[in-house]
mmCIF file of C-alpha atoms and ligand atoms in Angstrom:
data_model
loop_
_atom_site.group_PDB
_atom_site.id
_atom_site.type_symbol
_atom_site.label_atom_id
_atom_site.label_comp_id
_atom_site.label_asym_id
_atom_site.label_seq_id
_atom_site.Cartn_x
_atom_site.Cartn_y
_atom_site.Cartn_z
ATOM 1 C CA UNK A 284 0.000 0.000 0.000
ATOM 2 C CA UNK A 285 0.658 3.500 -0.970
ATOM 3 C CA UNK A 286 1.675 6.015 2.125
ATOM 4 C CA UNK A 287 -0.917 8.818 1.942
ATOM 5 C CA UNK A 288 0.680 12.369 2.005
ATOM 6 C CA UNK A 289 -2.220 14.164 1.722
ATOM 7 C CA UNK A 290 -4.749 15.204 -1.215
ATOM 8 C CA UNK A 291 -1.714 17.471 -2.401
ATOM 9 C CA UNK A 292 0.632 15.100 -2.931
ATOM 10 C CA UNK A 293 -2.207 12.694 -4.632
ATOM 11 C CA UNK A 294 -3.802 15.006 -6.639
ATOM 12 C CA UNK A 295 -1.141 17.122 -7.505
ATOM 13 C CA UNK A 296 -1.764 16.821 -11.354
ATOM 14 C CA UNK A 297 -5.843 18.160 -11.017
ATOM 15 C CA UNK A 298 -4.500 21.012 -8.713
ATOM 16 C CA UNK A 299 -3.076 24.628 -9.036
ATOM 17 C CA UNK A 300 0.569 23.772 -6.975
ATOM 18 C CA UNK A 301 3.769 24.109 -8.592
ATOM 19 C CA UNK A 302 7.301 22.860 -7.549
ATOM 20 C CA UNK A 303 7.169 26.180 -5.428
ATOM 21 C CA UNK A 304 4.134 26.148 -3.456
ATOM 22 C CA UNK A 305 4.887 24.610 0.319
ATOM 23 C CA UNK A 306 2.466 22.533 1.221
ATOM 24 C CA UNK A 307 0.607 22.937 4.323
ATOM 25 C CA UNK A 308 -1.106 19.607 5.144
ATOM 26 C CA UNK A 309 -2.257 17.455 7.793
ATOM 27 C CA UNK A 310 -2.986 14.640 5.796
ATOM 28 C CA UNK A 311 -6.438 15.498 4.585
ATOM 29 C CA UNK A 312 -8.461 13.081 2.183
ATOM 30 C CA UNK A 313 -8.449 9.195 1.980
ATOM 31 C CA UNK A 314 -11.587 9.420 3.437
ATOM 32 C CA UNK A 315 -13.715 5.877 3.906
ATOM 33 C CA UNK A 316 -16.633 5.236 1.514
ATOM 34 C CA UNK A 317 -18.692 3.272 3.762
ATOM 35 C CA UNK A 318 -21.700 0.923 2.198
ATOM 36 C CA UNK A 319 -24.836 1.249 3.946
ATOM 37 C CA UNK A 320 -26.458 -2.283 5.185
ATOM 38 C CA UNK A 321 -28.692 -1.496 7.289
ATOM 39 C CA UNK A 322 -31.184 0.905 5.857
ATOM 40 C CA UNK A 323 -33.473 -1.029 3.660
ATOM 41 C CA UNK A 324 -36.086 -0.862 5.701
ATOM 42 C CA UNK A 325 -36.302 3.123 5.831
ATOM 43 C CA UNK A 326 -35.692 2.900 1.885
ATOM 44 C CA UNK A 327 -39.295 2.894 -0.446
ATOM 45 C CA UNK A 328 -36.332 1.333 -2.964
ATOM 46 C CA UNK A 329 -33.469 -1.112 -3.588
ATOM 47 C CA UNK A 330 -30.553 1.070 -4.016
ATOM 48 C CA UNK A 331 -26.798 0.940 -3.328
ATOM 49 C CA UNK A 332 -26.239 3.439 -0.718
ATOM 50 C CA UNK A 333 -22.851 4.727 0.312
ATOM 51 C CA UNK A 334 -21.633 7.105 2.884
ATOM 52 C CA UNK A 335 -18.492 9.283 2.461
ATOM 53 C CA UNK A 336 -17.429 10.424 5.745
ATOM 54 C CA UNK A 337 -15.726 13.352 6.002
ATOM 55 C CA UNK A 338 -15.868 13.322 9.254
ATOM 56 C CA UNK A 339 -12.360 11.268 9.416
ATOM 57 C CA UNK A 340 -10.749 14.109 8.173
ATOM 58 C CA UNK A 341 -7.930 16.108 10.768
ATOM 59 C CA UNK A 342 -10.155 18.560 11.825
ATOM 60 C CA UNK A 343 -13.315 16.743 11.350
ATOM 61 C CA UNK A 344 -14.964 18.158 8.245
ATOM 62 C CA UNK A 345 -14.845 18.184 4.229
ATOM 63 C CA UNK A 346 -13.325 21.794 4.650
ATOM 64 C CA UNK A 347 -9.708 20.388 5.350
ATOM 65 C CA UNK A 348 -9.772 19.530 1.530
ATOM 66 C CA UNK A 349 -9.996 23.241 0.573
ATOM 67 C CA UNK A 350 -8.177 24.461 3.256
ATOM 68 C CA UNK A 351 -5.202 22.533 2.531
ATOM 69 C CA UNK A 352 -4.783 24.388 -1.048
ATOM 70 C CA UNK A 353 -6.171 27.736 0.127
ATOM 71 C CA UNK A 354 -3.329 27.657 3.202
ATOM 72 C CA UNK A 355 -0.733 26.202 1.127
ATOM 73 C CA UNK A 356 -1.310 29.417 -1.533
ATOM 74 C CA UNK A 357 -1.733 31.816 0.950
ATOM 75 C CA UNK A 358 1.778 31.106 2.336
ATOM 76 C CA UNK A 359 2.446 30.912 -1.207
ATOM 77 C CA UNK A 360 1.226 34.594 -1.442
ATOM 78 C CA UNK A 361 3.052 35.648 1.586
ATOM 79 C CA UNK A 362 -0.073 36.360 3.298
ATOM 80 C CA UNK A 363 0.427 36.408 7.460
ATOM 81 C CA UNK A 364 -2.882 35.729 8.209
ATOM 82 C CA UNK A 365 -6.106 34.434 7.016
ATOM 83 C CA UNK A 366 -9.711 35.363 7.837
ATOM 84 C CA UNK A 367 -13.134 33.784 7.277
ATOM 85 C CA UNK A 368 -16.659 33.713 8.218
ATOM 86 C CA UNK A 369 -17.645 30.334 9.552
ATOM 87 C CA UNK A 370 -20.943 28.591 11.079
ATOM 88 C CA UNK A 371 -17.902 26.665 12.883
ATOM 89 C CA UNK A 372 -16.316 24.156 10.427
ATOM 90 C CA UNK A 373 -14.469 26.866 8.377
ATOM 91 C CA UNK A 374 -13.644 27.878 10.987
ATOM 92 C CA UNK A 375 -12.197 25.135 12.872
ATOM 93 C CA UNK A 376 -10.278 23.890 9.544
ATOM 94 C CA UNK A 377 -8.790 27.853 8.646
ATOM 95 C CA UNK A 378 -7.612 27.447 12.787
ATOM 96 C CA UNK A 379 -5.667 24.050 12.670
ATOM 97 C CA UNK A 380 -4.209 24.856 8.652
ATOM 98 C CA UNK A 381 -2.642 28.276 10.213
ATOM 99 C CA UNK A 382 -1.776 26.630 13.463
ATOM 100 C CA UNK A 383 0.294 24.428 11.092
ATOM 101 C CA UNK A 384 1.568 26.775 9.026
ATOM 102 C CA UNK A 385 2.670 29.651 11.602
ATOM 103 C CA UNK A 386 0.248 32.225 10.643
ATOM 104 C CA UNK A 387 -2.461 34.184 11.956
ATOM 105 C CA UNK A 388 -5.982 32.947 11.833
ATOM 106 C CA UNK A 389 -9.171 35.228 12.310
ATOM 107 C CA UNK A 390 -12.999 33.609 12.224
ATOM 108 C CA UNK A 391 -16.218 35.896 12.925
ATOM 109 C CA UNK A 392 -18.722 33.396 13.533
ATOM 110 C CA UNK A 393 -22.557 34.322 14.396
ATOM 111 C CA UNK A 394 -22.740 34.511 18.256
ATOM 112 C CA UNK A 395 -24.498 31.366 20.610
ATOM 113 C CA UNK A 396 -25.327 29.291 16.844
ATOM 114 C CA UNK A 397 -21.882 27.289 16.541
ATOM 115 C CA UNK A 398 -21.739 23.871 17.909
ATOM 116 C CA UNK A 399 -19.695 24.332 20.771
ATOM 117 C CA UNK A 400 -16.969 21.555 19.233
ATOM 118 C CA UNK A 401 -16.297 23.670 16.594
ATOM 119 C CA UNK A 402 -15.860 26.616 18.975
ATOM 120 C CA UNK A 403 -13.302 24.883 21.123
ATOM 121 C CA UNK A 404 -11.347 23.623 17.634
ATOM 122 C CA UNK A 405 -10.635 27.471 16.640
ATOM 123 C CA UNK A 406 -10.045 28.576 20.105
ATOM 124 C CA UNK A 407 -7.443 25.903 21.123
ATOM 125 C CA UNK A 408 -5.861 26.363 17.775
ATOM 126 C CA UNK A 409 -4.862 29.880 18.731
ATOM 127 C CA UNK A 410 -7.010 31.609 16.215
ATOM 128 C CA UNK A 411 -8.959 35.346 16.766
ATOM 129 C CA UNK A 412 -12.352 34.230 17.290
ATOM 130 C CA UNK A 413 -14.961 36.788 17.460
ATOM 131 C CA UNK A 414 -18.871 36.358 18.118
ATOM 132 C CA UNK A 415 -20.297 38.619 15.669
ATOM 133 C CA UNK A 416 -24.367 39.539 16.712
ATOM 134 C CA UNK A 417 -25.248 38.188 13.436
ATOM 135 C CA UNK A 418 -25.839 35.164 11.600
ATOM 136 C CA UNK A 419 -23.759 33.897 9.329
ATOM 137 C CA UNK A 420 -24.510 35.871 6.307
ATOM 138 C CA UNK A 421 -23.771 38.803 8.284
ATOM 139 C CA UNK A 422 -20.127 37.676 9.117
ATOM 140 C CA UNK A 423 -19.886 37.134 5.770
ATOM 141 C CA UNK A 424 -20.670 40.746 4.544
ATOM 142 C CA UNK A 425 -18.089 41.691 6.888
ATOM 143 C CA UNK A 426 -15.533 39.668 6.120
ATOM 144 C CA UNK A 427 -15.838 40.404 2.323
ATOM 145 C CA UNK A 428 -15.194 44.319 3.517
ATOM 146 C CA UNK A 429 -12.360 43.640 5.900
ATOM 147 C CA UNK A 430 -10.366 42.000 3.038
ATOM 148 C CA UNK A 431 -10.829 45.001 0.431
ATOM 149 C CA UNK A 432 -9.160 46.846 3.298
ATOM 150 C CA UNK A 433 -6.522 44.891 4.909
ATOM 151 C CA UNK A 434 -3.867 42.159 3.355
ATOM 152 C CA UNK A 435 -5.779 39.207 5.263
ATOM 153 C CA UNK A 436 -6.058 36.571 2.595
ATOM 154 C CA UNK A 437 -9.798 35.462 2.250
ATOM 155 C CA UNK A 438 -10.463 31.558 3.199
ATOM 156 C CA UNK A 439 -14.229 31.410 2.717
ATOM 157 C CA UNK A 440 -14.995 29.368 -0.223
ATOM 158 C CA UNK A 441 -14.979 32.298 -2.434
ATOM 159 C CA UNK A 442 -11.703 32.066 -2.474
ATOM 160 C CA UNK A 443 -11.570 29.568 -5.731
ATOM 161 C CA UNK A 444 -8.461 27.534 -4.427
ATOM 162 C CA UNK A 445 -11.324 26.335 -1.784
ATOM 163 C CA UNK A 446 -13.339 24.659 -4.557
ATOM 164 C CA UNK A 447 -10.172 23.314 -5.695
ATOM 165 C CA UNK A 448 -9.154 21.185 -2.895
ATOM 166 C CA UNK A 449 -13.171 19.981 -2.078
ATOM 167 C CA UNK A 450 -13.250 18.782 -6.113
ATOM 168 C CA UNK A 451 -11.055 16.060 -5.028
ATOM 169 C CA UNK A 452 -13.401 14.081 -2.666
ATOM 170 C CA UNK A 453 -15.127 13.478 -5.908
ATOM 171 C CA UNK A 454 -11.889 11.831 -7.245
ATOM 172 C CA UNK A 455 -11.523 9.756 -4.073
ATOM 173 C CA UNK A 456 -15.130 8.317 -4.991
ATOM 174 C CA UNK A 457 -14.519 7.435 -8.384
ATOM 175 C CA UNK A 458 -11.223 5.797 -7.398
ATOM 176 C CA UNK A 459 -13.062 3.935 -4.383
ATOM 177 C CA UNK A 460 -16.116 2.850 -6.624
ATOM 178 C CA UNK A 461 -14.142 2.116 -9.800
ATOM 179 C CA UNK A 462 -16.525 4.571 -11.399
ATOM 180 C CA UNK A 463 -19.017 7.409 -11.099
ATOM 181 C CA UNK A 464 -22.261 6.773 -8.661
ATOM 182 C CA UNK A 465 -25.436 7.397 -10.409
ATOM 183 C CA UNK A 466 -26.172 10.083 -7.924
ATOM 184 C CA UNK A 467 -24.464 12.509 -5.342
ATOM 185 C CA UNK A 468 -25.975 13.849 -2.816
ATOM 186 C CA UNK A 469 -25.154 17.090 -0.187
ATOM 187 C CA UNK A 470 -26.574 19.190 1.586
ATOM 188 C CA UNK A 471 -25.818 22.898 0.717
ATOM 189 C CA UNK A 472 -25.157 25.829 2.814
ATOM 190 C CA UNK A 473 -22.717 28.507 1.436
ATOM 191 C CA UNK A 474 -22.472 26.072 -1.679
ATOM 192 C CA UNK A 475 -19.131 25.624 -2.185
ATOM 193 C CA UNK A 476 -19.298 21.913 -1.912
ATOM 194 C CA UNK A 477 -21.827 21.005 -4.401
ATOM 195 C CA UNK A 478 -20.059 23.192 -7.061
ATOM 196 C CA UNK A 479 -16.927 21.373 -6.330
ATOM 197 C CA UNK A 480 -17.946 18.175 -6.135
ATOM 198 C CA UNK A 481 -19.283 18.650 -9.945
ATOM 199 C CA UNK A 482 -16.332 20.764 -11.095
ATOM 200 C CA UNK A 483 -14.121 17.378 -9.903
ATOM 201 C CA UNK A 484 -16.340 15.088 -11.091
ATOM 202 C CA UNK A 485 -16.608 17.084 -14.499
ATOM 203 C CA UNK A 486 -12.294 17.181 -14.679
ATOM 204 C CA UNK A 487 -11.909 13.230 -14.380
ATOM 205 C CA UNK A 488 -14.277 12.772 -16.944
ATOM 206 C CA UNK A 489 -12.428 14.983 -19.253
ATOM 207 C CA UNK A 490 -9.480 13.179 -18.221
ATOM 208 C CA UNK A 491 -11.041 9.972 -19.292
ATOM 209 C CA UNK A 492 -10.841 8.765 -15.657
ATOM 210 C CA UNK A 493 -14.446 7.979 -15.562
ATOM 211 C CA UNK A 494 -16.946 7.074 -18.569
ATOM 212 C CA UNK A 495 -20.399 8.720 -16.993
ATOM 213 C CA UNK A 496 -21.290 11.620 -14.789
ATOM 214 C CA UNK A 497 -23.496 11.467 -11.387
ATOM 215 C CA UNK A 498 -26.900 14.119 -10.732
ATOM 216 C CA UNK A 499 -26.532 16.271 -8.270
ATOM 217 C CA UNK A 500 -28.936 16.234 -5.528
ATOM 218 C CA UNK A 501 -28.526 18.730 -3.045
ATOM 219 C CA UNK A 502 -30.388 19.540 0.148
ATOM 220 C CA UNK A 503 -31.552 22.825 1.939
ATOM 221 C CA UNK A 504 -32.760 22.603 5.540
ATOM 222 C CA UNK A 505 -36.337 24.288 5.090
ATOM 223 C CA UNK A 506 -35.614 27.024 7.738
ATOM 224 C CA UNK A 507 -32.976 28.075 5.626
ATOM 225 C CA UNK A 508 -33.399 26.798 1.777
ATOM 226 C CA UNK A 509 -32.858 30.096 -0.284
ATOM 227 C CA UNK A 510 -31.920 27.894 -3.328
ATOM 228 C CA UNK A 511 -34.799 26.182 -2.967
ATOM 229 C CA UNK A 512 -37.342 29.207 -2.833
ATOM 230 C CA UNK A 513 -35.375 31.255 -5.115
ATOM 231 C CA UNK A 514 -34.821 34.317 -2.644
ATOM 232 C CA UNK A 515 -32.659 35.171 0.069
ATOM 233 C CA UNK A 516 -34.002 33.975 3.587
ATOM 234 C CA UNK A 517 -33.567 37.054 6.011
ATOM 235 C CA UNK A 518 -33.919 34.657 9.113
ATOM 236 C CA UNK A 519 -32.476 31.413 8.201
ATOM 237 C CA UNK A 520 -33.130 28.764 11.057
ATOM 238 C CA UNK A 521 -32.593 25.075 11.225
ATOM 239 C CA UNK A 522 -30.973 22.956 13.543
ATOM 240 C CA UNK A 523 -28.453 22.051 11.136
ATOM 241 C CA UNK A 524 -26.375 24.974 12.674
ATOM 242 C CA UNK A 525 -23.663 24.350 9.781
ATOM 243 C CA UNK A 526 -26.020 25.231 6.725
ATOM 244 C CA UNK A 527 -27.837 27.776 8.864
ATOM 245 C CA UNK A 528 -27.100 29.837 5.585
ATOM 246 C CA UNK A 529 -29.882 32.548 4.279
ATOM 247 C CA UNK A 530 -27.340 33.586 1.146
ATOM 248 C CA UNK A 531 -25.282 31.586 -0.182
ATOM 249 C CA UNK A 532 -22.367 32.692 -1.899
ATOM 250 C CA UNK A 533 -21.874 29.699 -4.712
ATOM 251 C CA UNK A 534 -25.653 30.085 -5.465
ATOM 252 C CA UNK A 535 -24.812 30.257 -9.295
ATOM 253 C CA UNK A 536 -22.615 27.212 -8.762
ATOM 254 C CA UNK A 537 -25.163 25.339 -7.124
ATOM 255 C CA UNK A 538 -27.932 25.759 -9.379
ATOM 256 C CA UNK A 539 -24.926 25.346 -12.182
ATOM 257 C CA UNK A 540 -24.095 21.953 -10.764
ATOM 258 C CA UNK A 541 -28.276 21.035 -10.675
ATOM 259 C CA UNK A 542 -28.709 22.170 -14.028
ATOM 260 C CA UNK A 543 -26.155 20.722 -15.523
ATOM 261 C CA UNK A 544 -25.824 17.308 -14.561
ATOM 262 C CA UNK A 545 -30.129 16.931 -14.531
ATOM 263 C CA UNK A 546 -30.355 16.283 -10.634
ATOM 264 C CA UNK A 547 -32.288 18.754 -8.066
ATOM 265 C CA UNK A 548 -32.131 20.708 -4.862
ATOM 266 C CA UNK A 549 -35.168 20.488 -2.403
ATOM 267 C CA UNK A 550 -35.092 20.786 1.255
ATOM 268 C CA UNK A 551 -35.610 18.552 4.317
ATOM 269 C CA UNK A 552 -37.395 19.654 7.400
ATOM 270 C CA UNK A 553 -35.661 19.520 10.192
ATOM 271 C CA UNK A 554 -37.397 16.833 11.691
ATOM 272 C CA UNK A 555 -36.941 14.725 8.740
ATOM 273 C CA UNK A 556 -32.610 15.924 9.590
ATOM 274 C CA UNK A 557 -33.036 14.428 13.383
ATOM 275 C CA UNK A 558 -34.635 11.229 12.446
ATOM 276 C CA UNK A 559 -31.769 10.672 9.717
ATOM 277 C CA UNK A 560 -28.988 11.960 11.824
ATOM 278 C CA UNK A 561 -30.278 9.507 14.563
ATOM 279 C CA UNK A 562 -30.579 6.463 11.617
ATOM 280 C CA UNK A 563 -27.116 7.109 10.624
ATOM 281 C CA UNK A 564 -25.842 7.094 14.021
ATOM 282 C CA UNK A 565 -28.277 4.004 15.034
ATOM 283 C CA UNK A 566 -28.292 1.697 12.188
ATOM 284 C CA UNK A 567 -24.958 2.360 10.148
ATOM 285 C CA UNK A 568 -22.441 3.237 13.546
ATOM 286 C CA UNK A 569 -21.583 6.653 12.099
ATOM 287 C CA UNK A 570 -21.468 9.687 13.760
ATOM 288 C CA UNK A 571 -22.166 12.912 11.653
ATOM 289 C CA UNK A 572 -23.052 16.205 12.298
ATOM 290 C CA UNK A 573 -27.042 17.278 11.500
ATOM 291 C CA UNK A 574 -26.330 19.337 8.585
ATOM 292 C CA UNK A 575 -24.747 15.942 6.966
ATOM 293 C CA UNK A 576 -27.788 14.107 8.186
ATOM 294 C CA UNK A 577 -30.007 16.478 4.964
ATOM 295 C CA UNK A 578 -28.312 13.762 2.959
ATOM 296 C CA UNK A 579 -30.158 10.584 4.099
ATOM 297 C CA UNK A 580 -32.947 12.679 4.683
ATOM 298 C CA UNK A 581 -33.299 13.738 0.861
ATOM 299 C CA UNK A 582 -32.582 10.467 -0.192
ATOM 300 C CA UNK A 583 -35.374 8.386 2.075
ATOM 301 C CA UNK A 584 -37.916 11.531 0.984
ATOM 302 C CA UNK A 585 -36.616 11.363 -2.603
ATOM 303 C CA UNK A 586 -37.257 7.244 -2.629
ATOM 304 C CA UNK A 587 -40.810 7.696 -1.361
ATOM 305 C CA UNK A 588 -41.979 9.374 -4.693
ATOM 306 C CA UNK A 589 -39.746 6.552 -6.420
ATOM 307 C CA UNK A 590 -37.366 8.895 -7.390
ATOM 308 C CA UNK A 591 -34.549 6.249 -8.167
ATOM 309 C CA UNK A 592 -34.293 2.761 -9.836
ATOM 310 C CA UNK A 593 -33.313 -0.467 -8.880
ATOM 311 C CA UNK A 594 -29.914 -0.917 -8.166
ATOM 312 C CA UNK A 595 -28.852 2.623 -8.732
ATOM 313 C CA UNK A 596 -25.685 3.909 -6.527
ATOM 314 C CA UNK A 597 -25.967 6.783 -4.507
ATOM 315 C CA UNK A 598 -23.334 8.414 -2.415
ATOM 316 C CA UNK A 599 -23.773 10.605 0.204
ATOM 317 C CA UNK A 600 -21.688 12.602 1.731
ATOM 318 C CA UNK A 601 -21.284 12.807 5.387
ATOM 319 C CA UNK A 602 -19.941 16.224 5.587
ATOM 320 C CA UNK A 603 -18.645 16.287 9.236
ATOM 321 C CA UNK A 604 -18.060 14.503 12.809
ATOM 322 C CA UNK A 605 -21.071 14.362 15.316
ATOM 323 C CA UNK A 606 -18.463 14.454 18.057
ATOM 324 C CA UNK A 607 -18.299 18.267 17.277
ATOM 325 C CA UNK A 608 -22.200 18.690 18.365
ATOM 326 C CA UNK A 609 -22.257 16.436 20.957
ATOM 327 C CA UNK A 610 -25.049 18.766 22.568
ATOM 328 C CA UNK A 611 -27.280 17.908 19.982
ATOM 329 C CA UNK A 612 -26.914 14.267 20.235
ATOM 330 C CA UNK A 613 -27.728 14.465 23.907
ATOM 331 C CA UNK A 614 -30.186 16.645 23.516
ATOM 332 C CA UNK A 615 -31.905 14.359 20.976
ATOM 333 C CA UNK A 616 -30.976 10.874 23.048
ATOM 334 C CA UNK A 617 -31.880 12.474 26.728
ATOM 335 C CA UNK A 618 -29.768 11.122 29.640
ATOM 336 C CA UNK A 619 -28.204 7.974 30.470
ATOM 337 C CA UNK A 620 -30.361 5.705 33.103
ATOM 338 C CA UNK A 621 -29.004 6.258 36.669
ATOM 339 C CA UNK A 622 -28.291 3.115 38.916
ATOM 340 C CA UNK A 623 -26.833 1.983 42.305
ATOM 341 C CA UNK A 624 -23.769 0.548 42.284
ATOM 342 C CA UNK A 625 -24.925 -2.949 43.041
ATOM 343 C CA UNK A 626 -25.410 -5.989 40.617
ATOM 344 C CA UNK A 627 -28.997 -6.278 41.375
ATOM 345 C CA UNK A 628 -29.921 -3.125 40.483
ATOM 346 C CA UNK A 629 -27.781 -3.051 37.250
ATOM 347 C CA UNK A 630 -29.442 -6.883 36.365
ATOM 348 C CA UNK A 631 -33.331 -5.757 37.635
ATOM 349 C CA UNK A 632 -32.768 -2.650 34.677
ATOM 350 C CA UNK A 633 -31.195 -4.811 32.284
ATOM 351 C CA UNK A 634 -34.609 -7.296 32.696
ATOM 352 C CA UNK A 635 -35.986 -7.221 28.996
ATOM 353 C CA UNK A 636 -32.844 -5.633 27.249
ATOM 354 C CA UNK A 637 -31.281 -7.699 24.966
ATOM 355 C CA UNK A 638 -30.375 -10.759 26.909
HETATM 356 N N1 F0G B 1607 -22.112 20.307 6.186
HETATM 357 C C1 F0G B 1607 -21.325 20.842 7.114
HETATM 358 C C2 F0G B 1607 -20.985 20.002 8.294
HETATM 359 C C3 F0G B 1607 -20.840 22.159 6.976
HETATM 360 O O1 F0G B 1607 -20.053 22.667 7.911
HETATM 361 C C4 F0G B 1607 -21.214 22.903 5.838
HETATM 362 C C5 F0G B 1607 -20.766 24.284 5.663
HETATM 363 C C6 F0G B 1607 -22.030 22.289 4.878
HETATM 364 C C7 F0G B 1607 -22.459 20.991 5.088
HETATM 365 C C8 F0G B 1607 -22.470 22.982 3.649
HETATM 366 O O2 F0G B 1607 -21.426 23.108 2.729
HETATM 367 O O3 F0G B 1607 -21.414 25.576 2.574
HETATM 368 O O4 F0G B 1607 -20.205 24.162 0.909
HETATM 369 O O5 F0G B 1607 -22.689 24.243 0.943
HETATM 370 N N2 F0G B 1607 -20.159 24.939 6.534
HETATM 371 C C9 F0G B 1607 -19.592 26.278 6.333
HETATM 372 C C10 F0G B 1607 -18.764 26.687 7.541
HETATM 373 C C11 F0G B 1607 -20.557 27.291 5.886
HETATM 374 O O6 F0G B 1607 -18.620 27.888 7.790
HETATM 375 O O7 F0G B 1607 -18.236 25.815 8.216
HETATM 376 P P1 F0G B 1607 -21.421 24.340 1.720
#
């Protein structure tokens, strides 16, 4: 087996490096595609369903792909310090990529909506964190100012060497599957993702790496599904904290991505989110944030019209680690049972559970 170096290193020939550029990795990428086996039941079809869990990644989250390449240019650039606006995973990822490359890191993140993990990722990293009394569209706005202004080099997926990096977890899936799935599905927030996903999947087949193309299916939370209802959402609010996202900067990608390839974006409420998140967790063993949860969500709601065909393979992708919203998962399990510290006690509870 191959040592892995990091997307970089494996991708080199799809990506915008040269001898010159240092690269600023933590070993990003090599993510597991993970076949789902235990999800029939919840599915109105037979389909091969597979999970790409990002969550593996350093910092937890897809965003280590494009923040790999964006830090790596940066330093590149000669920039000492980045900045972003984050609902926490940017965030977290811009953090640990500066931490690593000895530079400056600044986040604005709307106040009281990050999941706390993410909160303690950019903090311990060393980053300037600051609460802005916003949401995240509102950080945004700033940000986009504060870089006109200042030499802070821009790590919000605007910044195209962003899209570059997330293009490759398309590769990894061709690789992985030996081909193109039939469909892809995300769920879409600023929509950087579902643009790159399509512009990667869109280079290796023009580098006759792959034969076919996938649809797109993307997924809004319906508190916050601008895409979806072709307007701006003033007050986006879901519990999908990550794609809490009222306007989205790759809108024209996203609905470029859609279009393109024939596939859709629709949203998911958020109770249909929970009761995936909680299936994923339950019935496959993996642990992903709520926002990645709009995946399996779109997909069971998406089966129930008889959206796909027998046999058709679908990947979704698990955008990030549950462990950084633990809070939610409690929230949504309620507490462990309480017991003396006695046999008895434990065996009189354990009367009807699995034995
Ligand atoms: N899933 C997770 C876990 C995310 O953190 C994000 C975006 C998305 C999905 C949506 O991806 O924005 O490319 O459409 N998080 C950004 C952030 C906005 O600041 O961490 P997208």
């Amino acid at each position: 087996m191959q040592p892995w170096y990091g997307l970089i290193n494996q991708y080199r020939d799809f990506l915008p490096v040269s001898g010159e550029t240092p690269v600023i990795t933590l070993n990003e990428g090599n993510t597991p595609l993970i076949r789902a086996s235990r999800l029939n039941e919840v599915l109105d079809e037979e389909i091969n369903l597979y999970f790409k869990y990002e969550g593996s990644n350093p910092s937890g989250s897809f965003k280590d792909r494009g923040m790999t390449l964006a830090i790596s240019k940066a330093v590149e650039d000669g920039s000492r310090a980045v900045i972003c606006a984050s609902t926490g995973n940017t965030s977290a990822s811009a953090s640990a990529y500066s931490a690593k490359a000895g530079i400056g890191a600044i986040v604005l993140i709307p106040e009281g909506k990050i999941a706390l993990g993410k909160l303690a990722q950019a903090l311990i990293h060393g980053a300037m964190v600051l609460q802005v009394e916003g949401n995240f569209d509102d950080a945004l706005r700033i940000v986009k100012e504060l870089v006109e202004r200042h030499p802070f080099a821009l790590v919000n997926s605007l910044n195209p060497f962003r899209i570059e990096g997330q293009k490759t977890a398309a590769f990894e899936i061709c690789d992985q599957l030996g081909a193109a799935p039939d469909y892809h599905v995300l769920p879409v927030g600023n929509a950087g993702n579902i643009t790159a996903y399509w512009k990667g999947y869109r280079e290796y087949r023009d580098a006759g790496r792959i034969n076919s193309l996938p649809k797109m299916l993307g997924f809004q939370a319906a508190g916050a599904a601008p895409i979806v209802t072709g307007r701006p959402v003033e007050r986006p609010e879901t519990v999908a904290t990550a794609i809490r996202i009222g306007n989205p900067a790759s809108w024209k990608g996203a609905l470029a991505a859609r279009d393109e390839s024939g596939g859709l974006i629709e949203s998911v409420t958020d109770e249909e989110i929970i009761n995936a998140y909680k299936l994923i967790a339950s019935r496959e063993g993996i642990f992903c944030e709520p926002a990645s949860a709009a995946t399996l969500a779109g997909v069971i709601k998406l089966s129930k019209r008889k959206f796909f065909s027998k046999g058709d393979t679908v990947v979704c992708t698990l955008t990030g680690n549950g462990l950084k919203d633990s809070d939610s998962a409690l929230q949504l399990s309620g507490p462990p049972v309480k017991v003396r510290a006695e046999i008895t006690a434990v065996e009189e509870l354990l009367k009807g559970c699995c034995l």
